[in-house]
Amino acid sequence: MTDTRAIKVNGNEVEVRADLTLLQACEAAGEEIPRFCYHERLSVAGNCRMCLIEVKGGPPKPVASCAQNVRDLRPGPEGQPPELFTNTPMVKKAREGVMEFLLINHPLDCPICDQGGECDLQDQAMAYGRDGTRFEENKRAVEEKHMGPLIKTIMTRCIQCTRCVRFATEVAGVDDLGLVNRGENAEITTYLEKAVESELTGNLIDVCPVGALTSKPYAFSARPWELRKTETIDVMDAVGSNIRVDARGREVMRILPRLHDDVNEEWLADKSRFIWDGLNRQRLDQPYIRKDGKLRPASWEEAFDVAAARLGAVAPEKAAALVGDLVPAEAVKALKDLMASIGSPHTDCRQIGEGLGLLADGSRAPRESYLFNSGIAGLEQADAVLLVGTNPRIEAPLINARLRKMWLSDMKLEIVLIGEAADLTYEYTHLGAGPDSLATLVSGESGFLEILKKAERPAIIIGSAVLTRADTGALLAELGQLAGTVGAIAEGWNGYNILHTAAARVGALDLGFLPGVGGLAMGGILDGAASGDIEVVYNLGCDELDATKLEKAFVIYQGHHGDAGARTADVIFPGAAYTEQHGIYVNTEGRVQMAQRAYFPFGEAREDWAILRAFSEKLGKTLPYDDLFALRQAMIEDAPVLGAIDQAPSPAALDVNALGQKGDTGSEPFRSPVSNYYLTNPIARASKTMAECSAALVEKRIMAAE
């Protein structure tokens, strides 16, 4: 039962939890408390003193409300509730003094500061500061610090709140930042003048309350009041982070995180945040047709005619369709229906060849067999974690941050990794790199099997390095049996977790965009195209493949960037990027979320589902929906789970005996398909910022090898 206390705030009595700080209690009572160093998700520093309040019966001086809890308050002499005041003359004078002190050395950079209009210091100086200053001496200056290609520093503006230091240490798990010296010489530094080595560095910009740390790619580009803000969903990984896209005209100027406690909290991975410049480069903005070995511009009518003539002329068993990583569910549904109307069984959405979605007899697998069943937020309830064939730090940085959060809250939490050893920002036991280590664990030789059995809520997280092997079926069968043995699947808890890396994958699996009866999977389609058995391939945004195998086939490519898929295409239909169309995406935990259009597509490009609807009419196989609402209704009829927006599935039972196929496992170590975190999709490869980050990563690896 939660311990609560009655307190009075400015004369109004409220009931609050005893573990709240006075700052939180005052805000629960509806009072605004200014602050700079305090942050809800970081440890308490108590060093800015801006949150001062008056406590009746306490010492005759203001109290830092962030550093004292409700349970520490004393009642009145006759048992009256403790009283807090946020608007007395003493509090007002104290806040004015603190603000005057903070502004002593702060430069008057507001006209040129990128934080202008969004600056906590600016806002609170207006609300709580004095109208003048008594300081006449010269202001101090601080040298700038190098923090890599993403963060611009002007450290003279720093007010030493240490939010950035605490975020780097506590959430990101890197020790690259710290506060050195004392008094007037105190400054935040990177110690060795090197970049902050984390996939979450962009959040340092968000937590900084002044303009000391700002976005280097965004610098001097726009003011916040010039931008049109659209709330949507990120597609750079399968976490489904909630984001806000700020655009001016048809140009994205920046991407920021939105609060969603169950998905990304208030953080955002660097690739998701800084990808935006890639949305404007190497775009496909008009249809193309290959003639005499070269692509030439064409009209929509001409492109449709050429593609329809070729697709309509081949036998159904010689046509195939592929779906990539960034495609919304609406387009997947439209392409699935189009291929069904043609009669082709060769369809697949598993771009990197994951062995998921189908049972041994070719029937559809239960949804729980390919979801992150514990849920992203639910993972925090786990008391033992086994990572198999995954590096969550680069495959899903925000899930890795959850694991670090769990580890920090319980330093005795057992985390074991089977796969490539890496710095995951928390301590773990490395059992080995391949299936033999998994067999050792299952046999009980390592001792960790007993730890999993004793855990009330064990979690097994399976990554892409397991899902993309020839022996995936045997490995999944072994992991399923392990989940059953240790009780990872029980009433109210399902700790069998598949960690996807592609935003479109779960939605496509839900819709059943998989090989039909007698149909070929991704590898079979590519081999068939290379041998001539597959003559026409409809490639919907699929770029992470060996495109050379498609050279003999007639390829219809629909996408938004001139990447690998477009280079082998015979006809190109220019589609819309994720910021340019309304769409539904399902994240790795099975949560259905809606992306919103921030601006219209470039040139003659169109939304993906609309292209497929128009092409189906030209092909003589008109799809039975004319607008997005009708398409979504058909989609929900096909997969009812897609109608439950922003709801994580409840833990459901799973027959572990149906997972995978019995067989022998290989001896090759697990290798993550993500070799370079910054260049995993066409938008990333078109981004100048991501190229700079990638170059810095390569340089780091070279230096480490030397």
Coordinates of N, CA and C in Angstrom, one line a residue, residues 376-551:
I376 N 8.2 -3.3 -24.0 CA 9.4 -2.5 -23.7 C 9.4 -2.0 -22.3
A377 N 8.3 -1.5 -21.8 CA 8.2 -1.0 -20.4 C 8.1 -2.2 -19.5
G378 N 7.4 -3.3 -19.9 CA 7.3 -4.5 -19.1 C 8.6 -5.2 -18.8
L379 N 9.5 -4.9 -19.7 CA 10.9 -5.6 -19.5 C 11.5 -5.2 -18.1
E380 N 11.1 -4.0 -17.6 CA 11.6 -3.6 -16.3 C 11.2 -4.5 -15.2
Q381 N 10.2 -5.3 -15.4 CA 9.8 -6.3 -14.3 C 10.6 -7.5 -14.3
A382 N 11.4 -7.8 -15.3 CA 12.2 -9.0 -15.4 C 13.3 -9.0 -14.3
D383 N 13.6 -10.2 -13.7 CA 14.6 -10.3 -12.7 C 15.8 -11.1 -13.1
A384 N 15.8 -11.6 -14.4 CA 16.9 -12.2 -15.0 C 16.8 -12.1 -16.5
V385 N 17.9 -11.8 -17.2 CA 17.8 -11.6 -18.6 C 18.8 -12.4 -19.4
L386 N 18.4 -13.0 -20.4 CA 19.3 -13.8 -21.3 C 19.2 -13.1 -22.7
L387 N 20.4 -12.6 -23.2 CA 20.5 -12.0 -24.5 C 21.1 -13.1 -25.5
V388 N 20.4 -13.4 -26.6 CA 21.0 -14.4 -27.5 C 21.0 -13.8 -28.9
G389 N 22.3 -13.7 -29.4 CA 22.4 -13.2 -30.8 C 22.0 -11.8 -31.0
T390 N 22.2 -10.9 -30.1 CA 21.7 -9.5 -30.2 C 22.7 -8.6 -29.6
N391 N 22.9 -7.4 -30.1 CA 23.6 -6.3 -29.5 C 22.6 -5.1 -29.4
P392 N 21.8 -5.1 -28.3 CA 20.7 -4.1 -28.3 C 21.2 -2.7 -28.3
R393 N 22.5 -2.4 -28.0 CA 23.0 -1.1 -28.0 C 22.9 -0.5 -29.4
I394 N 23.1 -1.3 -30.5 CA 23.0 -0.8 -31.8 C 21.8 -1.2 -32.6
E395 N 21.1 -2.3 -32.1 CA 19.9 -2.7 -32.8 C 18.7 -2.0 -32.2
A396 N 18.7 -1.6 -31.0 CA 17.6 -0.9 -30.3 C 18.1 -0.1 -29.1
P397 N 18.8 1.0 -29.3 CA 19.4 1.8 -28.3 C 18.5 2.1 -27.1
L398 N 17.2 2.3 -27.3 CA 16.3 2.7 -26.2 C 15.9 1.5 -25.4
I399 N 15.9 0.3 -26.0 CA 15.7 -0.9 -25.2 C 17.0 -1.2 -24.4
N400 N 18.1 -0.9 -25.0 CA 19.4 -1.1 -24.2 C 19.4 -0.1 -23.0
A401 N 18.8 1.1 -23.2 CA 18.8 2.0 -22.1 C 17.8 1.5 -21.0
R402 N 16.8 0.8 -21.4 CA 15.9 0.2 -20.4 C 16.6 -0.9 -19.6
L403 N 17.5 -1.7 -20.3 CA 18.2 -2.7 -19.6 C 19.2 -2.1 -18.6
R404 N 19.8 -1.0 -19.0 CA 20.8 -0.3 -18.1 C 20.0 0.3 -16.9
K405 N 18.8 0.8 -17.2 CA 18.0 1.4 -16.1 C 17.6 0.3 -15.1
M406 N 17.3 -0.9 -15.6 CA 17.0 -2.1 -14.7 C 18.3 -2.4 -13.9
W407 N 19.4 -2.5 -14.6 CA 20.6 -2.9 -13.9 C 21.0 -1.9 -12.8
L408 N 20.8 -0.6 -13.1 CA 21.1 0.4 -12.1 C 20.2 0.3 -10.9
S409 N 19.0 0.0 -11.1 CA 18.0 -0.1 -10.0 C 18.2 -1.4 -9.2
D410 N 18.9 -2.4 -9.8 CA 19.2 -3.6 -9.1 C 20.5 -4.1 -9.6
M411 N 21.6 -3.8 -8.9 CA 22.9 -4.1 -9.3 C 23.2 -5.6 -9.3
K412 N 22.3 -6.4 -8.6 CA 22.4 -7.8 -8.6 C 21.7 -8.5 -9.7
L413 N 21.0 -7.7 -10.6 CA 20.3 -8.3 -11.8 C 21.3 -9.1 -12.6
E414 N 20.9 -10.3 -12.9 CA 21.7 -11.2 -13.7 C 21.4 -11.0 -15.2
I415 N 22.4 -10.6 -16.0 CA 22.2 -10.4 -17.4 C 23.3 -11.3 -18.1
V416 N 22.9 -12.1 -19.0 CA 23.9 -13.0 -19.6 C 23.7 -12.9 -21.1
L417 N 24.9 -12.8 -21.8 CA 24.9 -12.6 -23.3 C 25.5 -13.9 -23.9
I418 N 24.9 -14.4 -25.0 CA 25.4 -15.3 -25.9 C 25.5 -14.7 -27.3
G419 N 26.6 -14.4 -27.7 CA 26.8 -13.7 -29.0 C 28.1 -12.8 -29.0
E420 N 28.1 -11.9 -29.8 CA 29.3 -11.0 -29.9 C 29.5 -10.2 -28.7
A421 N 30.6 -10.2 -28.0 CA 30.9 -9.4 -26.9 C 30.9 -7.9 -27.3
A422 N 30.4 -7.1 -26.5 CA 30.3 -5.6 -26.8 C 30.1 -4.9 -25.5
D423 N 30.4 -3.5 -25.6 CA 30.2 -2.7 -24.4 C 28.7 -2.3 -24.5
L424 N 27.9 -2.9 -23.6 CA 26.4 -2.7 -23.6 C 26.0 -1.6 -22.5
T425 N 27.0 -1.0 -21.9 CA 26.8 0.0 -20.8 C 26.4 -0.5 -19.5
Y426 N 26.3 -1.8 -19.3 CA 26.0 -2.4 -18.0 C 26.8 -3.8 -17.9
E427 N 26.9 -4.3 -16.7 CA 27.7 -5.5 -16.5 C 26.8 -6.7 -16.9
Y428 N 27.5 -7.7 -17.6 CA 26.8 -8.9 -18.0 C 27.8 -10.0 -18.0
T429 N 27.3 -11.2 -18.0 CA 28.2 -12.4 -18.1 C 28.2 -12.9 -19.5
H430 N 29.3 -13.0 -20.1 CA 29.4 -13.5 -21.5 C 29.7 -15.0 -21.5
L431 N 28.7 -15.7 -21.9 CA 28.9 -17.2 -21.9 C 29.6 -17.7 -23.2
G432 N 29.5 -17.0 -24.2 CA 30.2 -17.4 -25.5 C 29.5 -16.8 -26.7
A433 N 30.0 -17.2 -27.9 CA 29.6 -16.4 -29.1 C 28.7 -17.2 -30.0
G434 N 28.4 -18.5 -29.7 CA 27.6 -19.3 -30.7 C 26.7 -20.3 -30.1
P435 N 26.1 -21.2 -30.9 CA 25.1 -22.2 -30.5 C 25.7 -23.1 -29.4
D436 N 27.0 -23.4 -29.5 CA 27.6 -24.3 -28.5 C 27.4 -23.8 -27.1
S437 N 27.5 -22.4 -27.0 CA 27.4 -21.8 -25.6 C 25.9 -21.9 -25.2
L438 N 25.0 -21.8 -26.1 CA 23.6 -22.0 -25.8 C 23.3 -23.4 -25.3
A439 N 23.9 -24.4 -26.0 CA 23.8 -25.8 -25.5 C 24.4 -26.0 -24.1
T440 N 25.5 -25.3 -23.8 CA 26.1 -25.4 -22.5 C 25.1 -24.8 -21.5
L441 N 24.5 -23.7 -21.8 CA 23.5 -23.1 -20.8 C 22.3 -24.1 -20.6
V442 N 21.8 -24.6 -21.7 CA 20.6 -25.5 -21.6 C 20.9 -26.7 -20.8
S443 N 22.1 -27.2 -20.9 CA 22.5 -28.5 -20.2 C 22.7 -28.2 -18.7
G444 N 22.8 -27.0 -18.3 CA 23.0 -26.6 -16.9 C 24.4 -26.5 -16.5
E445 N 25.4 -26.7 -17.4 CA 26.8 -26.7 -17.0 C 27.3 -25.3 -16.6
S446 N 26.7 -24.3 -17.1 CA 27.1 -22.9 -16.8 C 26.6 -22.4 -15.5
G447 N 25.6 -23.0 -15.0 CA 25.0 -22.5 -13.7 C 23.9 -21.5 -13.9
F448 N 23.9 -20.8 -15.1 CA 22.9 -19.8 -15.3 C 21.5 -20.3 -15.4
L449 N 21.4 -21.6 -15.8 CA 20.1 -22.2 -16.0 C 19.3 -22.2 -14.7
E450 N 20.0 -22.5 -13.6 CA 19.4 -22.4 -12.3 C 18.9 -21.0 -11.9
I451 N 19.7 -20.1 -12.3 CA 19.4 -18.7 -12.0 C 18.1 -18.3 -12.7
L452 N 18.0 -18.7 -14.0 CA 16.7 -18.4 -14.7 C 15.5 -19.2 -14.1
K453 N 15.8 -20.4 -13.7 CA 14.7 -21.1 -13.1 C 14.2 -20.5 -11.8
K454 N 15.1 -19.9 -11.0 CA 14.7 -19.3 -9.7 C 14.1 -18.0 -9.9
A455 N 14.3 -17.3 -11.0 CA 13.7 -16.0 -11.3 C 12.2 -16.1 -11.4
E456 N 11.5 -15.1 -10.9 CA 10.1 -15.1 -11.0 C 9.6 -14.7 -12.4
R457 N 10.4 -13.8 -13.0 CA 10.0 -13.3 -14.4 C 11.3 -13.3 -15.2
P458 N 11.8 -14.4 -15.7 CA 12.9 -14.4 -16.6 C 12.6 -13.9 -18.0
A459 N 13.5 -13.3 -18.6 CA 13.3 -12.8 -20.0 C 14.4 -13.3 -20.9
I460 N 14.0 -13.8 -22.1 CA 14.9 -14.2 -23.1 C 14.7 -13.3 -24.3
I461 N 15.8 -12.6 -24.7 CA 15.7 -11.7 -25.8 C 16.5 -12.2 -27.0
I462 N 15.8 -12.5 -28.1 CA 16.4 -13.1 -29.2 C 16.6 -12.1 -30.3
G463 N 17.8 -12.0 -30.9 CA 18.1 -10.9 -31.9 C 18.2 -11.5 -33.3
S464 N 18.5 -10.6 -34.2 CA 18.6 -10.9 -35.6 C 19.7 -11.9 -36.0
A465 N 20.8 -11.9 -35.1 CA 21.8 -12.9 -35.4 C 21.4 -14.3 -35.3
V466 N 20.3 -14.6 -34.5 CA 19.7 -15.9 -34.4 C 18.8 -16.1 -35.6
L467 N 18.1 -15.1 -36.0 CA 17.0 -15.2 -36.9 C 17.4 -15.3 -38.4
T468 N 18.6 -15.1 -38.7 CA 19.0 -15.0 -40.1 C 20.0 -16.1 -40.5
R469 N 20.0 -17.2 -39.8 CA 20.9 -18.3 -40.1 C 20.2 -19.5 -40.7
A470 N 21.0 -20.4 -41.3 CA 20.4 -21.6 -41.9 C 19.8 -22.5 -40.8
D471 N 20.3 -22.4 -39.6 CA 19.8 -23.3 -38.5 C 18.9 -22.5 -37.6
T472 N 18.2 -21.5 -38.1 CA 17.3 -20.7 -37.2 C 16.2 -21.5 -36.6
G473 N 15.6 -22.4 -37.4 CA 14.5 -23.2 -36.9 C 15.0 -24.1 -35.7
A474 N 16.1 -24.7 -35.8 CA 16.6 -25.5 -34.7 C 16.9 -24.7 -33.5
L475 N 17.5 -23.5 -33.7 CA 17.8 -22.6 -32.6 C 16.5 -22.1 -31.9
L476 N 15.5 -21.7 -32.6 CA 14.3 -21.3 -32.0 C 13.6 -22.4 -31.3
A477 N 13.7 -23.6 -31.8 CA 13.1 -24.8 -31.1 C 13.8 -24.9 -29.7
E478 N 15.2 -24.8 -29.7 CA 15.9 -24.9 -28.5 C 15.6 -23.8 -27.5
L479 N 15.5 -22.6 -28.0 CA 15.2 -21.5 -27.2 C 13.7 -21.6 -26.6
G480 N 12.8 -22.1 -27.4 CA 11.5 -22.3 -27.0 C 11.4 -23.3 -25.8
Q481 N 12.2 -24.4 -26.0 CA 12.2 -25.4 -24.9 C 12.8 -24.8 -23.6
L482 N 13.9 -23.9 -23.8 CA 14.5 -23.2 -22.7 C 13.5 -22.3 -22.0
A483 N 12.7 -21.6 -22.8 CA 11.7 -20.7 -22.2 C 10.7 -21.5 -21.4
G484 N 10.3 -22.7 -21.9 CA 9.4 -23.5 -21.1 C 10.0 -24.1 -19.9
T485 N 11.3 -24.4 -19.9 CA 11.9 -25.0 -18.8 C 12.1 -24.0 -17.6
V486 N 12.4 -22.8 -18.0 CA 12.7 -21.8 -16.9 C 11.5 -21.0 -16.5
G487 N 10.3 -21.3 -17.1 CA 9.1 -20.6 -16.7 C 9.0 -19.2 -17.2
A488 N 9.6 -19.0 -18.4 CA 9.6 -17.6 -19.0 C 8.2 -17.3 -19.5
I489 N 7.4 -18.3 -19.7 CA 6.0 -18.0 -20.1 C 5.1 -18.6 -19.1
A490 N 4.4 -17.7 -18.4 CA 3.5 -18.1 -17.3 C 2.3 -17.1 -17.2
E491 N 1.4 -17.4 -16.3 CA 0.2 -16.5 -16.2 C 0.6 -15.1 -15.9
G492 N 0.3 -14.2 -16.7 CA 0.6 -12.7 -16.5 C 2.0 -12.3 -16.9
W493 N 2.8 -13.3 -17.5 CA 4.2 -12.9 -17.9 C 4.6 -13.8 -19.1
N494 N 5.1 -13.1 -20.1 CA 5.7 -13.8 -21.2 C 7.0 -13.2 -21.5
G495 N 8.1 -13.9 -21.2 CA 9.4 -13.3 -21.3 C 10.1 -13.8 -22.6
Y496 N 9.4 -14.4 -23.5 CA 10.0 -14.9 -24.8 C 9.9 -13.7 -25.8
N497 N 11.1 -13.1 -26.0 CA 11.1 -11.8 -26.8 C 11.9 -11.9 -28.0
I498 N 11.3 -11.5 -29.1 CA 12.0 -11.3 -30.4 C 12.3 -9.8 -30.6
L499 N 13.6 -9.5 -30.7 CA 13.9 -8.1 -30.9 C 14.2 -7.8 -32.4
H500 N 13.2 -7.2 -33.0 CA 13.3 -6.9 -34.5 C 14.1 -5.6 -34.7
T501 N 14.6 -5.4 -35.9 CA 15.4 -4.2 -36.2 C 14.7 -3.4 -37.3
A502 N 13.6 -3.8 -37.8 CA 12.9 -3.1 -38.9 C 11.5 -2.7 -38.5
A503 N 11.2 -1.4 -38.8 CA 9.9 -0.8 -38.3 C 8.7 -1.5 -39.0
A504 N 8.9 -2.0 -40.2 CA 7.8 -2.5 -41.0 C 7.5 -4.0 -40.8
R505 N 8.5 -4.7 -40.0 CA 8.4 -6.1 -40.0 C 7.2 -6.7 -39.3
V506 N 6.9 -6.3 -38.1 CA 5.8 -6.9 -37.4 C 4.5 -6.6 -38.1
G507 N 4.3 -5.4 -38.6 CA 3.0 -5.1 -39.3 C 2.8 -6.0 -40.5
A508 N 3.9 -6.3 -41.3 CA 3.8 -7.1 -42.4 C 3.6 -8.6 -42.0
L509 N 4.2 -9.0 -40.9 CA 3.9 -10.4 -40.4 C 2.5 -10.5 -40.0
D510 N 2.0 -9.5 -39.3 CA 0.6 -9.5 -38.9 C -0.4 -9.6 -40.1
L511 N 0.0 -9.0 -41.2 CA -0.9 -9.0 -42.4 C -0.6 -10.3 -43.2
G512 N 0.4 -11.1 -42.8 CA 0.7 -12.3 -43.5 C 1.3 -12.2 -44.9
F513 N 2.2 -11.1 -45.0 CA 2.9 -11.0 -46.3 C 4.1 -12.0 -46.3
L514 N 3.8 -13.2 -46.5 CA 4.7 -14.3 -46.4 C 4.5 -15.3 -47.5
P515 N 5.4 -16.2 -47.8 CA 5.2 -17.1 -48.9 C 3.9 -17.9 -48.8
G516 N 3.1 -18.0 -49.9 CA 1.9 -18.8 -49.9 C 2.3 -20.3 -50.1
V517 N 1.2 -21.0 -50.4 CA 1.5 -22.5 -50.6 C 2.3 -22.6 -51.9
G518 N 3.5 -23.3 -51.7 CA 4.4 -23.5 -52.8 C 5.2 -22.2 -53.1
G519 N 5.1 -21.2 -52.3 CA 5.8 -19.9 -52.6 C 7.2 -19.9 -52.1
L520 N 8.0 -19.0 -52.7 CA 9.4 -18.9 -52.3 C 9.6 -17.8 -51.3
A521 N 10.5 -18.0 -50.4 CA 10.9 -16.9 -49.4 C 11.9 -16.0 -50.0
M522 N 12.4 -15.0 -49.2 CA 13.3 -14.0 -49.8 C 14.5 -14.6 -50.5
G523 N 15.2 -15.5 -49.9 CA 16.3 -16.1 -50.5 C 16.0 -16.8 -51.8
G524 N 14.9 -17.6 -51.7 CA 14.4 -18.3 -52.9 C 14.0 -17.4 -54.1
I525 N 13.4 -16.2 -53.7 CA 13.0 -15.3 -54.8 C 14.3 -14.7 -55.5
L526 N 15.3 -14.4 -54.7 CA 16.5 -13.8 -55.2 C 17.2 -14.8 -56.1
D527 N 17.3 -16.1 -55.6 CA 17.9 -17.1 -56.4 C 17.1 -17.4 -57.7
G528 N 15.8 -17.4 -57.5 CA 15.0 -17.6 -58.7 C 15.1 -16.5 -59.7
A529 N 15.3 -15.3 -59.3 CA 15.5 -14.2 -60.2 C 16.8 -14.3 -60.9
A530 N 17.8 -14.8 -60.2 CA 19.2 -15.0 -60.8 C 19.2 -16.1 -61.8
S531 N 18.4 -17.2 -61.6 CA 18.4 -18.3 -62.5 C 17.4 -18.1 -63.6
G532 N 16.5 -17.2 -63.5 CA 15.5 -17.0 -64.6 C 14.1 -17.6 -64.3
D533 N 14.0 -18.3 -63.1 CA 12.7 -18.9 -62.8 C 11.7 -17.8 -62.4
I534 N 12.2 -16.7 -61.8 CA 11.3 -15.6 -61.5 C 11.7 -14.5 -62.5
E535 N 10.6 -14.1 -63.2 CA 10.9 -13.1 -64.3 C 10.6 -11.7 -64.0
V536 N 9.6 -11.5 -63.1 CA 9.2 -10.1 -62.7 C 9.2 -10.0 -61.1
V537 N 9.8 -9.0 -60.6 CA 9.8 -8.8 -59.2 C 9.3 -7.4 -58.9
Y538 N 8.3 -7.3 -58.0 CA 7.8 -6.0 -57.5 C 8.5 -5.7 -56.2
N539 N 9.4 -4.8 -56.2 CA 10.2 -4.5 -55.1 C 9.7 -3.2 -54.4
L540 N 9.0 -3.4 -53.2 CA 8.4 -2.3 -52.5 C 9.4 -1.9 -51.4
G541 N 10.3 -0.9 -51.7 CA 11.2 -0.4 -50.7 C 12.2 -1.3 -50.1
C542 N 12.6 -2.3 -50.8 CA 13.5 -3.3 -50.3 C 14.9 -3.0 -50.8
D543 N 15.8 -2.5 -50.0 CA 17.2 -2.1 -50.4 C 18.3 -2.9 -49.7
E544 N 18.0 -3.6 -48.6 CA 19.0 -4.3 -47.9 C 19.1 -5.7 -48.4
L545 N 19.5 -5.9 -49.7 CA 19.6 -7.2 -50.3 C 20.7 -7.2 -51.3
D546 N 21.0 -8.4 -51.8 CA 22.0 -8.5 -52.9 C 21.3 -8.2 -54.2
A547 N 21.3 -7.0 -54.6 CA 20.6 -6.5 -55.7 C 21.1 -7.1 -57.0
T548 N 22.4 -7.6 -57.1 CA 22.9 -8.1 -58.3 C 22.1 -9.4 -58.7
K549 N 21.5 -10.1 -57.8 CA 20.7 -11.3 -58.1 C 19.4 -10.9 -58.9
L550 N 19.1 -9.6 -58.9 CA 17.8 -9.2 -59.6 C 18.1 -8.7 -61.0
E551 N 19.3 -8.8 -61.5 CA 19.7 -8.2 -62.7 C 19.0 -8.8 -63.9

